[in-house]
Coordinates of C-alpha atoms in Angstrom, one line a residue:
X4 CA 127.6 77.8 62.2
X5 CA 130.9 79.0 63.9
X6 CA 134.0 77.7 64.8
X7 CA 135.7 76.9 68.3
X8 CA 137.5 80.3 68.3
X9 CA 134.1 82.2 67.2
X10 CA 132.0 80.4 69.9
X11 CA 134.9 81.3 72.6
X12 CA 134.7 85.0 71.2
X13 CA 131.2 85.0 71.2
X14 CA 130.5 83.8 74.8
X15 CA 133.2 86.1 76.0
X16 CA 131.7 89.2 74.4
X17 CA 128.3 88.2 75.1
X18 CA 128.9 87.8 78.7
X19 CA 130.7 91.3 79.0
X20 CA 127.6 92.7 77.5
X21 CA 125.0 90.9 79.8
X22 CA 126.8 91.5 83.0
X23 CA 128.3 95.0 82.0
X24 CA 125.3 96.7 84.2
X25 CA 123.3 96.2 87.2
X26 CA 120.8 98.3 85.6
X27 CA 118.9 95.7 83.5
X28 CA 117.6 98.1 80.5
X29 CA 121.5 99.3 80.0
X30 CA 122.7 95.7 80.2
X31 CA 119.7 94.4 77.4
X32 CA 120.4 97.4 75.3
X33 CA 124.1 96.5 74.8
X34 CA 123.4 93.0 74.4
X35 CA 120.9 94.0 71.7
X36 CA 123.3 95.6 69.8
X37 CA 125.8 93.1 70.1
X38 CA 123.8 89.8 69.3
X39 CA 122.6 91.2 66.0
X40 CA 126.1 89.9 64.6
X41 CA 124.8 86.6 65.7
X42 CA 121.5 85.6 65.8
X43 CA 118.5 87.1 63.8
X44 CA 117.2 89.4 66.2
X45 CA 114.8 92.3 66.2
X46 CA 113.7 92.5 69.9
X47 CA 115.1 91.1 73.0
X48 CA 112.8 91.1 76.0
X49 CA 113.8 89.8 80.0
X50 CA 110.8 88.4 81.9
X51 CA 111.2 88.3 85.7
X52 CA 109.6 85.4 87.6
X53 CA 108.8 86.7 91.5
X54 CA 108.7 83.8 93.9
X55 CA 107.0 85.6 96.2
X56 CA 103.9 86.4 94.3
X57 CA 104.2 83.5 91.9
X58 CA 103.5 86.0 88.9
X59 CA 105.7 87.2 86.3
X60 CA 106.6 90.5 84.6
X61 CA 108.6 92.2 81.9
X62 CA 111.4 94.0 83.2
X63 CA 113.0 95.4 80.0
X64 CA 113.3 95.0 76.3
X65 CA 115.2 96.5 73.5
X66 CA 113.7 96.2 70.1
X67 CA 114.2 98.0 66.7
X68 CA 110.3 98.0 66.4
X69 CA 109.0 99.3 69.7
X70 CA 105.4 99.3 68.1
X71 CA 105.3 95.7 68.0
X72 CA 107.0 95.0 71.3
X73 CA 105.5 94.3 74.7
X74 CA 105.2 97.2 77.2
X75 CA 107.9 97.2 79.9
X76 CA 106.9 96.0 83.1
X77 CA 103.7 94.4 82.1
X78 CA 102.3 91.9 84.1
X79 CA 100.9 88.5 83.7
X80 CA 98.3 86.8 86.0
X81 CA 99.5 84.4 88.4
X82 CA 97.4 81.6 86.5
X83 CA 98.8 82.6 82.9
X84 CA 102.4 82.9 84.3
X85 CA 102.2 79.4 85.8
X86 CA 101.1 77.7 82.9
X87 CA 103.7 79.7 80.7
X88 CA 106.5 78.8 83.3
X89 CA 105.6 75.2 83.2
X90 CA 105.7 75.1 79.3
X91 CA 109.1 77.1 79.3
X92 CA 110.8 74.9 81.9
X93 CA 109.4 71.5 80.9
X94 CA 111.7 71.2 77.9
X95 CA 114.5 70.6 80.0
X96 CA 116.7 72.8 77.6
X97 CA 119.0 75.6 78.4
X98 CA 117.3 77.2 75.2
X99 CA 114.7 76.4 72.6
X100 CA 113.0 78.1 69.6
X101 CA 109.4 78.5 68.3
X102 CA 109.3 79.2 64.4
X103 CA 105.5 78.5 64.4
X104 CA 103.3 79.4 67.5
X105 CA 100.1 78.3 66.0
X106 CA 101.5 74.4 66.6
X107 CA 103.2 75.1 69.7
X108 CA 101.7 74.8 73.1
X109 CA 98.7 77.2 73.2
X110 CA 100.1 79.1 76.1
X111 CA 102.6 80.7 73.8
X112 CA 100.0 81.9 71.5
X113 CA 97.8 83.3 74.2
X114 CA 100.9 85.2 75.9
X115 CA 101.2 86.7 72.1
X116 CA 97.8 87.7 72.3
X117 CA 98.0 89.3 75.4
X118 CA 100.7 91.5 74.6
X119 CA 98.8 92.2 71.2
X120 CA 101.5 90.7 69.0
X121 CA 101.4 89.4 65.7
X122 CA 102.7 85.9 66.2
X123 CA 102.0 84.6 63.0
X124 CA 104.9 86.5 61.5
X125 CA 107.8 86.0 64.0
X126 CA 110.3 83.6 65.6
X127 CA 111.3 83.3 69.2
X128 CA 114.2 81.9 70.9
X129 CA 113.6 81.2 74.7
X130 CA 116.4 81.0 77.3
X131 CA 114.6 79.8 80.6
X132 CA 116.8 80.7 83.5
X133 CA 117.3 79.1 87.0
X134 CA 119.6 78.5 89.6
X135 CA 120.0 76.5 92.7
X136 CA 116.9 74.9 91.6
X137 CA 114.9 78.4 91.5
X138 CA 113.3 79.7 88.5
X139 CA 114.3 83.3 87.9
X140 CA 112.7 84.3 84.3
X141 CA 113.6 84.0 81.0
X142 CA 115.2 85.9 77.9
X143 CA 113.4 85.9 74.5
X144 CA 115.3 86.8 71.4
X145 CA 112.6 87.4 68.5
X146 CA 112.8 88.2 65.0
X147 CA 109.9 89.4 63.0
X148 CA 110.2 86.6 60.1
X149 CA 108.3 83.3 60.3
X150 CA 110.8 80.2 60.6
X151 CA 113.9 81.9 61.5
X152 CA 115.9 79.8 64.0
X153 CA 117.6 76.6 63.7
X154 CA 119.7 74.5 66.1
X155 CA 122.8 76.4 65.1
X156 CA 121.2 79.3 66.9
X157 CA 120.2 77.2 69.9
X158 CA 123.5 76.0 70.2
X159 CA 124.8 79.5 70.5
X160 CA 121.9 80.6 73.2
X161 CA 122.8 77.3 75.4
X162 CA 126.2 78.8 76.2
X163 CA 124.1 82.1 77.4
X164 CA 122.2 80.2 80.0
X165 CA 124.7 80.9 82.9
X166 CA 125.7 84.4 82.2
X167 CA 122.2 85.6 81.8
X168 CA 121.2 83.3 85.2
X169 CA 124.0 85.1 87.2
X170 CA 123.1 88.4 85.6
X171 CA 119.4 88.1 86.4
X172 CA 119.9 87.0 90.1
X173 CA 122.0 90.4 90.5
X174 CA 119.4 92.3 88.4
X175 CA 116.6 91.1 90.7
X176 CA 118.6 91.7 93.8
X177 CA 119.4 95.4 92.6
X178 CA 116.0 96.2 91.8
X179 CA 115.1 95.1 95.2
X180 CA 117.8 97.1 97.0
X181 CA 116.4 100.0 95.1
X182 CA 113.0 99.2 96.3
X183 CA 114.1 99.0 100.0
X184 CA 115.8 102.2 99.3
X185 CA 112.8 104.1 97.9
X186 CA 110.7 102.3 100.9
X187 CA 112.9 103.7 103.3
X188 CA 113.0 107.2 101.9
X189 CA 109.4 107.0 101.8
X190 CA 109.2 105.9 105.5
X191 CA 111.7 108.8 106.1
X192 CA 109.4 111.4 104.9
X193 CA 106.3 109.9 106.6
X194 CA 107.8 110.0 110.0
X195 CA 109.4 113.6 109.5
X196 CA 105.9 114.6 108.3
X197 CA 104.5 112.8 111.6
X198 CA 107.3 114.3 113.9
X199 CA 106.5 117.7 112.6
X200 CA 102.6 117.3 113.0
X201 CA 103.1 116.1 116.3
X202 CA 105.7 118.3 117.6
X203 CA 106.4 121.0 115.2
X204 CA 107.0 124.5 115.7
X205 CA 103.6 124.8 118.0
X206 CA 104.0 124.4 121.5
X207 CA 101.4 124.7 124.0
X208 CA 102.1 127.7 126.1
X209 CA 104.1 129.2 123.3
X210 CA 102.0 132.5 123.7
X211 CA 101.7 131.8 127.5
X212 CA 104.0 130.8 130.1
X213 CA 106.8 129.5 127.3
X214 CA 106.8 132.7 125.2
X215 CA 110.2 133.8 126.6
X216 CA 111.4 130.3 125.9
X217 CA 110.1 130.0 122.2
X218 CA 111.9 133.3 121.5
X219 CA 115.0 131.7 122.5
X220 CA 113.9 128.6 120.5
X221 CA 113.6 131.0 117.3
X222 CA 116.9 132.5 117.8
X223 CA 118.9 129.4 118.1
X224 CA 117.0 127.1 116.0
X225 CA 118.7 128.8 112.6
X226 CA 122.1 127.8 114.1
X227 CA 124.3 124.9 114.3
X228 CA 125.1 125.9 118.0
X229 CA 125.0 123.3 121.0
X230 CA 121.9 123.8 123.1
X231 CA 121.5 122.9 126.7
X232 CA 117.8 122.6 128.0
X233 CA 117.4 122.6 131.8
X234 CA 114.5 121.8 133.8
X235 CA 112.6 119.8 136.0
X236 CA 111.7 116.1 135.3
X237 CA 108.5 115.8 133.1
X238 CA 108.8 119.6 132.2
X239 CA 108.7 119.1 128.3
X240 CA 112.3 119.1 127.6
X241 CA 112.1 117.0 124.8
X242 CA 109.0 118.9 123.2
X243 CA 111.6 122.1 123.1
X244 CA 114.4 120.2 121.5
X245 CA 111.7 119.1 119.0
X246 CA 110.7 122.6 118.2
X247 CA 114.5 123.7 117.6
X248 CA 115.0 120.5 115.1
X249 CA 111.7 121.4 113.3
X250 CA 112.6 124.8 112.9
X251 CA 116.2 124.3 112.0
X252 CA 118.0 124.0 108.8
X253 CA 118.5 120.5 109.6
X254 CA 114.5 119.5 109.8
X255 CA 114.8 117.1 106.7
X256 CA 117.4 115.1 108.8
X257 CA 116.8 112.4 111.5
X258 CA 116.1 113.7 114.9
X259 CA 117.7 111.0 117.4
X260 CA 116.8 110.9 121.0
X261 CA 118.9 109.1 123.5
X262 CA 118.0 108.7 127.2
X263 CA 121.7 108.7 128.7
X264 CA 120.0 107.3 132.1
X265 CA 118.4 104.4 130.5
X266 CA 121.4 102.9 129.0
X267 CA 123.4 100.5 131.0
X268 CA 126.6 101.7 131.9
X269 CA 128.8 98.9 130.0
X270 CA 126.6 99.4 126.9
X271 CA 126.9 103.5 126.8
X272 CA 129.7 103.6 124.5
X273 CA 128.5 101.1 121.8
X274 CA 124.9 102.9 121.8
X275 CA 126.5 106.4 121.2
X276 CA 129.3 105.4 119.2
X277 CA 128.6 102.1 117.5
X278 CA 130.9 99.0 117.5
X279 CA 132.5 96.8 115.1
X280 CA 131.9 92.9 114.4
X281 CA 134.0 91.1 117.3
X282 CA 134.4 94.0 119.1
X283 CA 133.3 92.2 122.1
X284 CA 131.4 89.1 123.4
X285 CA 128.1 89.1 121.5
X286 CA 129.0 91.4 118.9
X287 CA 128.3 89.2 116.1
X288 CA 127.8 92.0 113.5
X289 CA 128.7 95.7 113.0
X290 CA 126.2 98.4 114.6
X291 CA 125.9 102.0 113.8
X292 CA 125.6 104.2 116.9
X293 CA 123.2 107.1 117.8
X294 CA 125.7 109.7 116.4
X295 CA 126.3 107.9 113.0
X296 CA 122.3 107.6 112.6
X297 CA 121.7 111.4 113.4
X298 CA 124.2 112.4 110.8
X299 CA 122.9 115.2 108.9
X300 CA 120.2 116.0 111.8
X301 CA 119.9 116.3 115.5
X302 CA 121.1 114.3 118.3
X303 CA 119.0 114.8 121.6
X304 CA 120.9 113.7 124.7
X305 CA 118.4 113.5 127.4
X306 CA 119.5 113.7 130.9
X307 CA 123.1 114.1 129.7
X308 CA 124.1 114.3 133.4
X309 CA 123.5 110.6 133.7
X310 CA 126.5 109.4 131.6
X311 CA 129.4 107.8 133.1
X312 CA 132.8 109.9 133.0
X313 CA 134.8 107.6 130.3
X314 CA 131.5 108.3 127.8
X315 CA 132.0 112.0 128.6
X316 CA 135.3 112.0 127.4
X317 CA 134.5 110.2 124.2
X318 CA 131.4 112.5 123.9
X319 CA 133.6 115.6 123.9
X320 CA 136.1 114.2 121.6
X321 CA 133.4 113.7 118.9
X322 CA 131.6 116.8 119.5
X323 CA 135.2 118.9 118.9
X324 CA 136.4 116.6 115.9
X325 CA 132.8 115.8 114.2
X326 CA 134.3 112.3 113.9
X327 CA 134.2 108.9 115.7
X328 CA 135.7 105.5 115.9
X329 CA 133.3 103.0 116.6
X330 CA 134.3 100.2 119.5
X331 CA 136.7 97.7 118.0
X332 CA 137.2 100.1 115.2
X333 CA 140.5 101.4 113.6
X334 CA 139.4 104.5 111.3
X335 CA 137.4 107.7 111.9
X336 CA 134.1 107.8 110.5
X337 CA 132.9 111.6 110.0
X338 CA 129.7 112.7 111.3
X339 CA 127.6 115.9 111.2
X340 CA 125.6 116.1 113.9
X341 CA 124.0 119.1 116.0
X342 CA 123.7 118.4 119.4
X343 CA 120.7 119.5 122.2
X344 CA 121.4 118.1 125.3
X345 CA 119.0 118.2 128.5
X346 CA 119.0 117.6 132.3
X347 CA 117.3 118.1 135.5
X348 CA 120.5 118.2 137.4
X349 CA 122.8 121.0 138.5
X350 CA 125.6 120.5 136.3
X351 CA 127.8 123.2 137.6
X352 CA 127.6 121.6 141.0
X353 CA 128.7 118.3 139.2
X354 CA 131.5 120.2 137.6
X355 CA 132.5 121.0 141.2
X356 CA 132.2 117.6 142.3
X357 CA 134.3 116.1 139.6
X358 CA 131.2 114.1 138.5
X359 CA 131.0 116.0 135.1
X360 CA 133.8 117.3 133.0
X361 CA 134.2 121.0 132.9
X362 CA 135.3 120.9 129.5
X363 CA 132.3 118.8 128.3
X364 CA 129.9 121.1 129.8
X365 CA 131.6 124.3 128.5
X366 CA 131.2 122.5 125.1
X367 CA 127.2 121.9 125.7
X368 CA 126.2 124.7 127.4
X369 CA 127.0 127.1 124.6
X370 CA 123.0 128.5 124.7
X371 CA 121.3 127.2 127.5
X372 CA 117.5 127.5 128.0
X373 CA 115.7 127.4 131.4
X374 CA 112.4 125.6 130.9
X375 CA 109.7 126.7 134.1
X376 CA 108.2 124.2 135.7
X377 CA 104.6 123.7 135.2
X378 CA 103.7 125.7 138.7
X379 CA 105.0 128.6 137.6
X380 CA 102.8 128.8 134.4
X381 CA 99.6 128.1 135.4
X382 CA 98.2 130.0 132.4
X383 CA 99.2 127.0 130.3
X384 CA 97.3 124.4 132.2
X385 CA 94.0 124.8 130.7
X386 CA 95.3 124.5 127.3
X387 CA 97.4 121.5 128.0
X388 CA 94.4 119.9 129.9
X389 CA 92.4 120.2 127.0
X390 CA 95.1 118.9 124.4
X391 CA 95.5 115.6 126.9
X392 CA 92.0 115.2 127.0
X393 CA 91.6 114.9 123.2
X394 CA 94.8 113.0 122.9
X395 CA 93.7 110.3 125.3
X396 CA 90.0 110.3 124.3
X397 CA 91.5 109.4 120.9
X398 CA 94.2 106.6 122.3
X399 CA 91.0 105.2 124.4
X400 CA 89.1 105.1 120.7
X401 CA 86.3 107.0 122.5
X402 CA 84.1 108.8 119.9
X403 CA 81.9 110.7 122.5
X404 CA 83.7 114.1 123.7
X405 CA 84.1 114.3 127.5
X406 CA 84.8 117.9 128.9
X407 CA 85.6 119.2 132.4
X408 CA 83.5 120.8 134.8
X409 CA 83.2 124.0 136.5
X410 CA 85.2 122.9 139.3
X411 CA 87.8 120.9 137.4
X412 CA 89.8 124.3 136.4
X413 CA 90.0 125.1 139.9
X414 CA 91.3 121.7 141.0
X415 CA 94.0 121.7 138.3
X416 CA 95.0 125.2 138.9
X417 CA 95.1 124.4 142.9
X418 CA 97.7 121.4 142.6
X419 CA 101.4 122.3 142.6
X420 CA 102.3 119.8 139.7
X421 CA 105.7 118.2 141.3
X422 CA 105.7 115.8 138.2
X423 CA 104.8 119.0 135.8
X424 CA 103.6 118.3 132.4
X425 CA 103.8 114.4 132.2
X426 CA 102.0 114.2 135.6
X427 CA 99.1 116.4 134.1
X428 CA 99.1 114.0 131.2
X429 CA 98.9 110.9 133.4
X430 CA 96.4 112.9 135.7
X431 CA 94.3 113.2 132.6
X432 CA 94.4 109.8 131.6
X433 CA 93.5 108.5 134.8
X434 CA 90.7 110.6 135.0
X435 CA 89.4 109.3 131.7
X436 CA 89.8 105.7 132.6
X437 CA 87.9 106.4 136.3
X438 CA 85.2 108.2 134.2
X439 CA 84.4 106.6 130.9
X440 CA 81.4 109.1 130.1
X441 CA 80.4 112.0 131.1
X442 CA 81.9 115.3 132.5
X443 CA 85.7 115.2 134.0
X444 CA 85.9 116.9 137.5
X445 CA 89.3 115.9 138.7
X446 CA 88.0 115.1 142.3
X447 CA 91.0 112.8 143.2
X448 CA 93.1 115.8 143.2
X449 CA 93.9 118.2 146.4
X450 CA 95.8 121.1 146.7
X451 CA 99.5 120.8 147.2
X452 CA 101.1 124.0 146.8
X453 CA 104.3 124.2 148.8
X454 CA 104.6 127.4 150.8
X455 CA 107.7 129.2 150.7
X456 CA 110.2 128.8 153.5
X457 CA 109.2 131.3 156.8
X458 CA 105.5 131.2 155.6
X459 CA 102.7 128.8 156.6
X460 CA 100.2 127.2 153.9
X461 CA 97.1 129.4 155.5
X462 CA 99.3 132.6 154.8
X463 CA 100.4 131.6 151.4
X464 CA 98.2 129.2 149.6
X465 CA 94.8 131.5 149.0
X466 CA 96.7 134.4 147.8
X467 CA 98.9 132.2 145.3
X468 CA 95.7 130.5 144.1
X469 CA 93.9 133.8 143.4
X470 CA 97.0 135.2 141.8
X471 CA 97.3 132.5 139.4
X472 CA 93.7 132.3 138.7
X473 CA 93.7 136.0 137.8
X474 CA 96.7 135.5 135.5
X475 CA 94.9 132.9 133.8
X476 CA 91.9 134.3 133.4
X477 CA 93.7 137.5 132.0
X478 CA 95.9 135.6 129.7
X479 CA 92.7 133.9 128.1
X480 CA 91.2 137.3 127.7
X481 CA 93.8 138.8 125.9
X482 CA 93.9 135.7 123.7
X483 CA 90.2 136.3 123.0
X484 CA 90.5 139.8 122.5
X485 CA 88.2 140.6 125.4
X486 CA 85.3 138.3 124.5
X487 CA 83.9 136.5 127.4
X488 CA 81.4 134.1 126.1
X489 CA 80.0 132.5 122.7
X490 CA 82.8 131.1 119.7
X491 CA 86.0 132.4 120.4
X492 CA 85.4 133.6 123.9
X493 CA 87.6 133.0 127.2
X494 CA 84.9 131.0 128.9
X495 CA 84.9 128.5 126.1
X496 CA 88.7 128.4 126.0
X497 CA 89.1 127.8 129.8
X498 CA 86.1 125.2 129.7
X499 CA 83.9 127.3 132.3
X500 CA 80.3 128.5 132.4
X501 CA 80.4 132.1 131.1
X502 CA 78.4 133.3 134.5
X503 CA 80.8 131.3 136.4
X504 CA 83.7 132.8 134.6
X505 CA 82.2 136.5 135.2
X506 CA 81.6 136.1 138.9
X507 CA 85.3 135.1 139.1
X508 CA 86.4 138.1 137.2
X509 CA 84.6 140.3 139.5
X510 CA 85.9 138.7 142.4
X511 CA 89.6 138.8 141.4
X512 CA 89.0 142.4 139.9
X513 CA 89.7 141.1 136.4
X514 CA 88.2 143.4 133.6
X515 CA 87.6 142.4 130.0
X516 CA 87.6 145.8 128.5
X517 CA 90.1 145.5 125.4
X518 CA 92.1 149.0 126.4
X519 CA 92.4 148.0 130.2
X520 CA 93.5 144.7 129.3
X521 CA 96.5 145.7 127.3
X522 CA 97.4 148.2 129.8
X523 CA 98.1 145.3 132.5

C-alpha cells in the first residue's frame, strides 16, 4: 500500500506520537489524530494487563463517536480477561484484524457485548503487547464499518508493536508512581490527623500546672523562632514540642523527632544530614537525613545536649544557612526547617565546660521554655492518671472500665515522681497488669517526697502533702464551678467519693462557694 519511504515516515511519526507523553490519554489522543491518515479509524483503545491481579482494564480511548466507545477504566473479570488474553496472544502475530466478529473466537463477541458495542457493524485491528516474555496489554484500532481491514493494514500495525510496548511499560510505571504518590499523600494526611488527635493543641495540665507553659507555647507557635524546652527526663518535653508544631503555620508539614542521645556517634552526621552513595563503607545507596525529611515542617532535637562537638558544628551551619551537604556530597541542599530542641542537661554549664558550643546554644536558646517536674504540679496528677488508665485499658484490650479507689489519689499525690509523667504512665500500666479486674489502689506506691536541705522528713512531708491535696481540690472545684458531687462535679473529676471529698475539704479548710473560690 505504501512504499519504503512512506513506511519509514509512518514509523517515525507514529513513534513520536505514541511515545510523546507519559500521560496515556494525551498520547492516544495524538496517535488517534495521526493514524486516521493511514488506516481506517474511528476509535483507538488501550487495554492494560495487571499482572498482580491477573485482570485487565481500559486505560484510555480516543474516538469520534464517544457514544459507541467502551467506558474508560472499565474492568474485565479475571476469567473473562484470561480467555480474552489467551485468544489475543495465541495468534503469534504482532497484530491481527477481525472483520466479522460472528465468525471469530466467541470471546471477542462476548467482550463487545459486555461493553455494549455493536460488533456486527465494525472491524478491529488488535496489537497484543508484550516485552521480556511479560504480557503488557493491547491496542485496538476500530472502524465502524464491516470488512474494513486488509493485510496491508496489519503490515503497518506490525511496525507499531515495539513503540507501543515501550510506551505501555512507561505508562504503567507512570501510573504506578502516581498511585504511590497518592498513597503517600493519603498516608501523610492520615498520620498528621492522628498526630493532631493524639497530641494536638490540648495538653493535660494546660489549665493546671502547665497553664503558664501553654501561654508561652501559644505565643511562640505562630513564629518560626527556635525553641528550647528545658525539663527533667520524662516531664513531657515531646508533648510540648508536638503542641508547638500543631499550633504553628507548619502543622501541615512533617514533624520529625530525633533522639540525639540514641544515635551512635559515628552515625550522627548521616542520620541528621544524610549521605551519598559510596560515602563510606556500607553506604550502598543515597540516604535522606532527618533535616531533609523535616523540610517544610518541624525538626525536634530531643536531648540535644548529647550531640558530639563535630555534629554541633554542622548543626550550627545548617541552622544559619538553611542548607546542608550530605556526607560525601558536593552540592548544597536547601532545607526549610523550624528547629525545636529539648534537654534535661544544664547547657550553660556545658558551655562553660566546653562540651557544648556557645554559638549553637545562642542559636537554639532563642525562646526557652522551662517545663516543671510533675512533683511541682500535683494538681495535674488526677487528670493524667485517669488519662493513662483509659489509654492503657485500650492497649490491654480490656472493655470493662476500672476506676481508682478512694485511697489511690492519696498515694499518687504522696509520691515524689522522680521519673515524672513517664513514670506515672508506667506505674498505671503496672497497676493494671497487677489488677486484671476491679478497682485500682496503687498500694505498691509509698511516699517518697524529698525534704529540703536543713529539714527532716517528719517536719516537711505532712505539710507538703496537705498543701498539695488542698491545691488539687481547689483546682478541681474551680474547674467544676464549685460543684462537689454529681455529673460534672469535683468528686467525679478527682475519682473519689463525694463524702470523702467533703471531709477532706473541711479538714484542709477548702471552701466550695463560688465567690470564695475565685478570691483565693
